[in-house]
PDB file of C-alpha atoms in Angstrom:
ATOM      1  CA  UNK A 124     -70.674  81.007  85.285  1.00 72.00           C
ATOM      2  CA  UNK A 125     -71.961  84.506  85.888  1.00 78.00           C
ATOM      3  CA  UNK A 126     -71.161  87.302  83.395  1.00 80.00           C
ATOM      4  CA  UNK A 127     -68.730  89.802  84.853  1.00 89.00           C
ATOM      5  CA  UNK A 128     -69.003  93.568  84.890  1.00 91.00           C
ATOM      6  CA  UNK A 129     -66.384  95.578  82.998  1.00 91.00           C
ATOM      7  CA  UNK A 130     -64.649  96.399  86.298  1.00 94.00           C
ATOM      8  CA  UNK A 131     -64.616  92.712  87.272  1.00 95.00           C
ATOM      9  CA  UNK A 132     -63.278  91.697  83.852  1.00 93.00           C
ATOM     10  CA  UNK A 133     -60.427  94.207  84.170  1.00 95.00           C
ATOM     11  CA  UNK A 134     -59.572  92.804  87.594  1.00 97.00           C
ATOM     12  CA  UNK A 135     -59.669  89.240  86.235  1.00 96.00           C
ATOM     13  CA  UNK A 136     -57.354  90.209  83.376  1.00 96.00           C
ATOM     14  CA  UNK A 137     -54.879  91.433  85.998  1.00 97.00           C
ATOM     15  CA  UNK A 138     -55.246  88.202  87.990  1.00 97.00           C
ATOM     16  CA  UNK A 139     -54.775  86.036  84.877  1.00 97.00           C
ATOM     17  CA  UNK A 140     -51.682  88.066  83.997  1.00 97.00           C
ATOM     18  CA  UNK A 141     -50.107  87.864  87.478  1.00 96.00           C
ATOM     19  CA  UNK A 142     -51.284  84.271  88.221  1.00 96.00           C
ATOM     20  CA  UNK A 143     -51.106  84.678  92.037  1.00 96.00           C
ATOM     21  CA  UNK A 144     -50.911  87.903  93.909  1.00 96.00           C
ATOM     22  CA  UNK A 145     -52.132  90.460  96.372  1.00 97.00           C
ATOM     23  CA  UNK A 146     -54.382  93.451  95.639  1.00 96.00           C
ATOM     24  CA  UNK A 147     -51.323  95.726  95.277  1.00 96.00           C
ATOM     25  CA  UNK A 148     -49.884  93.361  92.633  1.00 97.00           C
ATOM     26  CA  UNK A 149     -53.066  93.518  90.575  1.00 97.00           C
ATOM     27  CA  UNK A 150     -53.190  97.285  90.962  1.00 97.00           C
ATOM     28  CA  UNK A 151     -49.750  97.589  89.364  1.00 96.00           C
ATOM     29  CA  UNK A 152     -50.815  95.933  86.104  1.00 96.00           C
ATOM     30  CA  UNK A 153     -54.200  97.627  85.731  1.00 95.00           C
ATOM     31  CA  UNK A 154     -54.391 100.254  82.977  1.00 91.00           C
ATOM     32  CA  UNK A 155     -54.807 103.953  83.764  1.00 92.00           C
ATOM     33  CA  UNK A 156     -56.925 105.363  85.224  1.00 93.00           C
ATOM     34  CA  UNK A 157     -56.485 102.910  88.065  1.00 94.00           C
ATOM     35  CA  UNK A 158     -59.368 102.439  90.483  1.00 95.00           C
ATOM     36  CA  UNK A 159     -58.919 103.303  94.148  1.00 96.00           C
ATOM     37  CA  UNK A 160     -57.331 100.483  96.156  1.00 96.00           C
ATOM     38  CA  UNK A 161     -60.530  99.938  98.159  1.00 96.00           C
ATOM     39  CA  UNK A 162     -62.599  99.649  94.958  1.00 96.00           C
ATOM     40  CA  UNK A 163     -60.261  96.994  93.570  1.00 97.00           C
ATOM     41  CA  UNK A 164     -60.311  95.163  96.912  1.00 97.00           C
ATOM     42  CA  UNK A 165     -64.141  95.118  96.842  1.00 97.00           C
ATOM     43  CA  UNK A 166     -64.132  93.922  93.238  1.00 97.00           C
ATOM     44  CA  UNK A 167     -61.700  91.110  94.082  1.00 97.00           C
ATOM     45  CA  UNK A 168     -63.881  90.063  97.056  1.00 97.00           C
ATOM     46  CA  UNK A 169     -66.915  89.965  94.729  1.00 96.00           C
ATOM     47  CA  UNK A 170     -64.971  87.811  92.281  1.00 97.00           C
ATOM     48  CA  UNK A 171     -64.121  85.410  95.085  1.00 97.00           C
ATOM     49  CA  UNK A 172     -67.764  85.313  96.180  1.00 95.00           C
ATOM     50  CA  UNK A 173     -68.840  84.595  92.587  1.00 95.00           C
ATOM     51  CA  UNK A 174     -66.380  81.681  92.410  1.00 95.00           C
ATOM     52  CA  UNK A 175     -63.859  83.217  90.006  1.00 97.00           C
ATOM     53  CA  UNK A 176     -61.029  83.514  92.554  1.00 97.00           C
ATOM     54  CA  UNK A 177     -59.634  81.561  95.455  1.00 97.00           C
ATOM     55  CA  UNK A 178     -57.599  83.055  98.281  1.00 97.00           C
ATOM     56  CA  UNK A 179     -54.895  82.001 100.695  1.00 96.00           C
ATOM     57  CA  UNK A 180     -54.312  83.870 103.935  1.00 95.00           C
ATOM     58  CA  UNK A 181     -50.804  85.260 104.552  1.00 89.00           C
ATOM     59  CA  UNK A 182     -50.498  87.087 107.882  1.00 88.00           C
ATOM     60  CA  UNK A 183     -53.036  89.900 107.521  1.00 90.00           C
ATOM     61  CA  UNK A 184     -53.469  89.752 103.718  1.00 93.00           C
ATOM     62  CA  UNK A 185     -55.025  87.421 101.183  1.00 96.00           C
ATOM     63  CA  UNK A 186     -53.193  86.166  98.104  1.00 97.00           C
ATOM     64  CA  UNK A 187     -55.577  85.512  95.230  1.00 98.00           C
ATOM     65  CA  UNK A 188     -55.439  83.274  92.193  1.00 97.00           C
ATOM     66  CA  UNK A 189     -57.901  82.439  89.451  1.00 97.00           C
ATOM     67  CA  UNK A 190     -60.288  79.552  89.936  1.00 97.00           C
ATOM     68  CA  UNK A 191     -61.700  80.055  86.425  1.00 95.00           C
ATOM     69  CA  UNK A 192     -59.309  79.780  83.487  1.00 95.00           C
ATOM     70  CA  UNK A 193     -59.163  82.714  81.090  1.00 94.00           C
ATOM     71  CA  UNK A 194     -59.790  80.445  78.081  1.00 91.00           C
ATOM     72  CA  UNK A 195     -62.910  78.958  79.720  1.00 91.00           C
ATOM     73  CA  UNK A 196     -64.318  82.420  80.436  1.00 91.00           C
ATOM     74  CA  UNK A 197     -63.632  83.617  76.889  1.00 88.00           C
ATOM     75  CA  UNK A 198     -65.227  80.527  75.338  1.00 86.00           C
ATOM     76  CA  UNK A 199     -68.368  80.858  77.411  1.00 84.00           C
ATOM     77  CA  UNK A 200     -68.980  84.535  76.839  1.00 84.00           C
ATOM     78  CA  UNK A 201     -67.748  84.813  73.274  1.00 83.00           C
ATOM     79  CA  UNK A 202     -70.231  82.104  72.344  1.00 82.00           C
ATOM     80  CA  UNK A 203     -73.005  84.132  73.962  1.00 80.00           C
ATOM     81  CA  UNK A 204     -71.801  87.294  72.223  1.00 83.00           C
ATOM     82  CA  UNK A 205     -71.824  85.592  68.821  1.00 85.00           C
ATOM     83  CA  UNK A 206     -75.226  84.041  69.529  1.00 85.00           C
ATOM     84  CA  UNK A 207     -76.743  87.379  70.587  1.00 83.00           C
ATOM     85  CA  UNK A 208     -75.222  89.740  68.036  1.00 85.00           C
ATOM     86  CA  UNK A 209     -74.348  87.607  65.006  1.00 87.00           C
ATOM     87  CA  UNK A 210     -77.124  84.982  64.850  1.00 85.00           C
ATOM     88  CA  UNK A 211     -74.736  82.268  66.101  1.00 82.00           C
ATOM     89  CA  UNK A 212     -72.585  82.769  62.989  1.00 86.00           C
ATOM     90  CA  UNK A 213     -68.859  83.275  63.323  1.00 85.00           C
ATOM     91  CA  UNK A 214     -68.851  84.015  59.599  1.00 86.00           C
ATOM     92  CA  UNK A 215     -71.144  86.991  60.297  1.00 88.00           C
ATOM     93  CA  UNK A 216     -68.768  88.123  63.044  1.00 86.00           C
ATOM     94  CA  UNK A 217     -65.743  88.053  60.734  1.00 86.00           C
ATOM     95  CA  UNK A 218     -67.727  89.676  57.904  1.00 87.00           C
ATOM     96  CA  UNK A 219     -68.765  92.484  60.262  1.00 88.00           C
ATOM     97  CA  UNK A 220     -65.135  93.271  61.076  1.00 86.00           C
ATOM     98  CA  UNK A 221     -64.062  92.922  57.444  1.00 85.00           C
ATOM     99  CA  UNK A 222     -66.767  95.344  56.248  1.00 87.00           C
ATOM    100  CA  UNK A 223     -65.835  97.802  58.994  1.00 83.00           C
ATOM    101  CA  UNK A 224     -62.152  97.491  57.965  1.00 83.00           C
ATOM    102  CA  UNK A 225     -61.178  96.273  61.459  1.00 84.00           C
ATOM    103  CA  UNK A 226     -59.467  93.163  60.074  1.00 86.00           C
ATOM    104  CA  UNK A 227     -56.978  93.031  57.216  1.00 86.00           C
ATOM    105  CA  UNK A 228     -56.595  90.517  54.402  1.00 87.00           C
ATOM    106  CA  UNK A 229     -53.326  89.365  56.010  1.00 90.00           C
ATOM    107  CA  UNK A 230     -55.117  88.742  59.329  1.00 89.00           C
ATOM    108  CA  UNK A 231     -57.853  86.811  57.519  1.00 87.00           C
ATOM    109  CA  UNK A 232     -55.175  84.658  55.879  1.00 90.00           C
ATOM    110  CA  UNK A 233     -53.730  83.966  59.342  1.00 90.00           C
ATOM    111  CA  UNK A 234     -57.197  82.932  60.543  1.00 87.00           C
ATOM    112  CA  UNK A 235     -57.639  80.630  57.539  1.00 88.00           C
ATOM    113  CA  UNK A 236     -54.236  79.109  58.280  1.00 89.00           C
ATOM    114  CA  UNK A 237     -55.311  78.506  61.911  1.00 88.00           C
ATOM    115  CA  UNK A 238     -58.486  76.805  60.698  1.00 88.00           C
ATOM    116  CA  UNK A 239     -56.645  74.633  58.190  1.00 89.00           C
ATOM    117  CA  UNK A 240     -53.784  73.820  60.597  1.00 88.00           C
ATOM    118  CA  UNK A 241     -55.267  73.903  64.130  1.00 83.00           C
ATOM    119  CA  UNK A 242     -52.499  71.886  65.791  1.00 78.00           C
ATOM    120  CA  UNK A 243     -49.820  74.509  65.124  1.00 61.00           C
TER     121      UNK A 243
END
């Protein structure tokens, strides 16, 4: 699985949100500033070429859907991120955000609860 560019990740987030759609559908859910239509169309074609999307032909337009699940993408690249920046330690990752005051004690308690009760 190839790492995506920021522009490709934004397009994939739109695809994962919509599930199945046309370029105009993805454009509607992209945050401002929106890229030009042709830029998004090129990005979507690249994602299809890379194996992230599949398409179905409808008259003169393609309807796209994700071939790669969002959770699978996140798992793959978050693991690499933690490996590269936090010495493969999720504890270091959480400590970094705690020291930088980007995570609250209440959020940490929620995380602990998720660890202790994963099936919920």
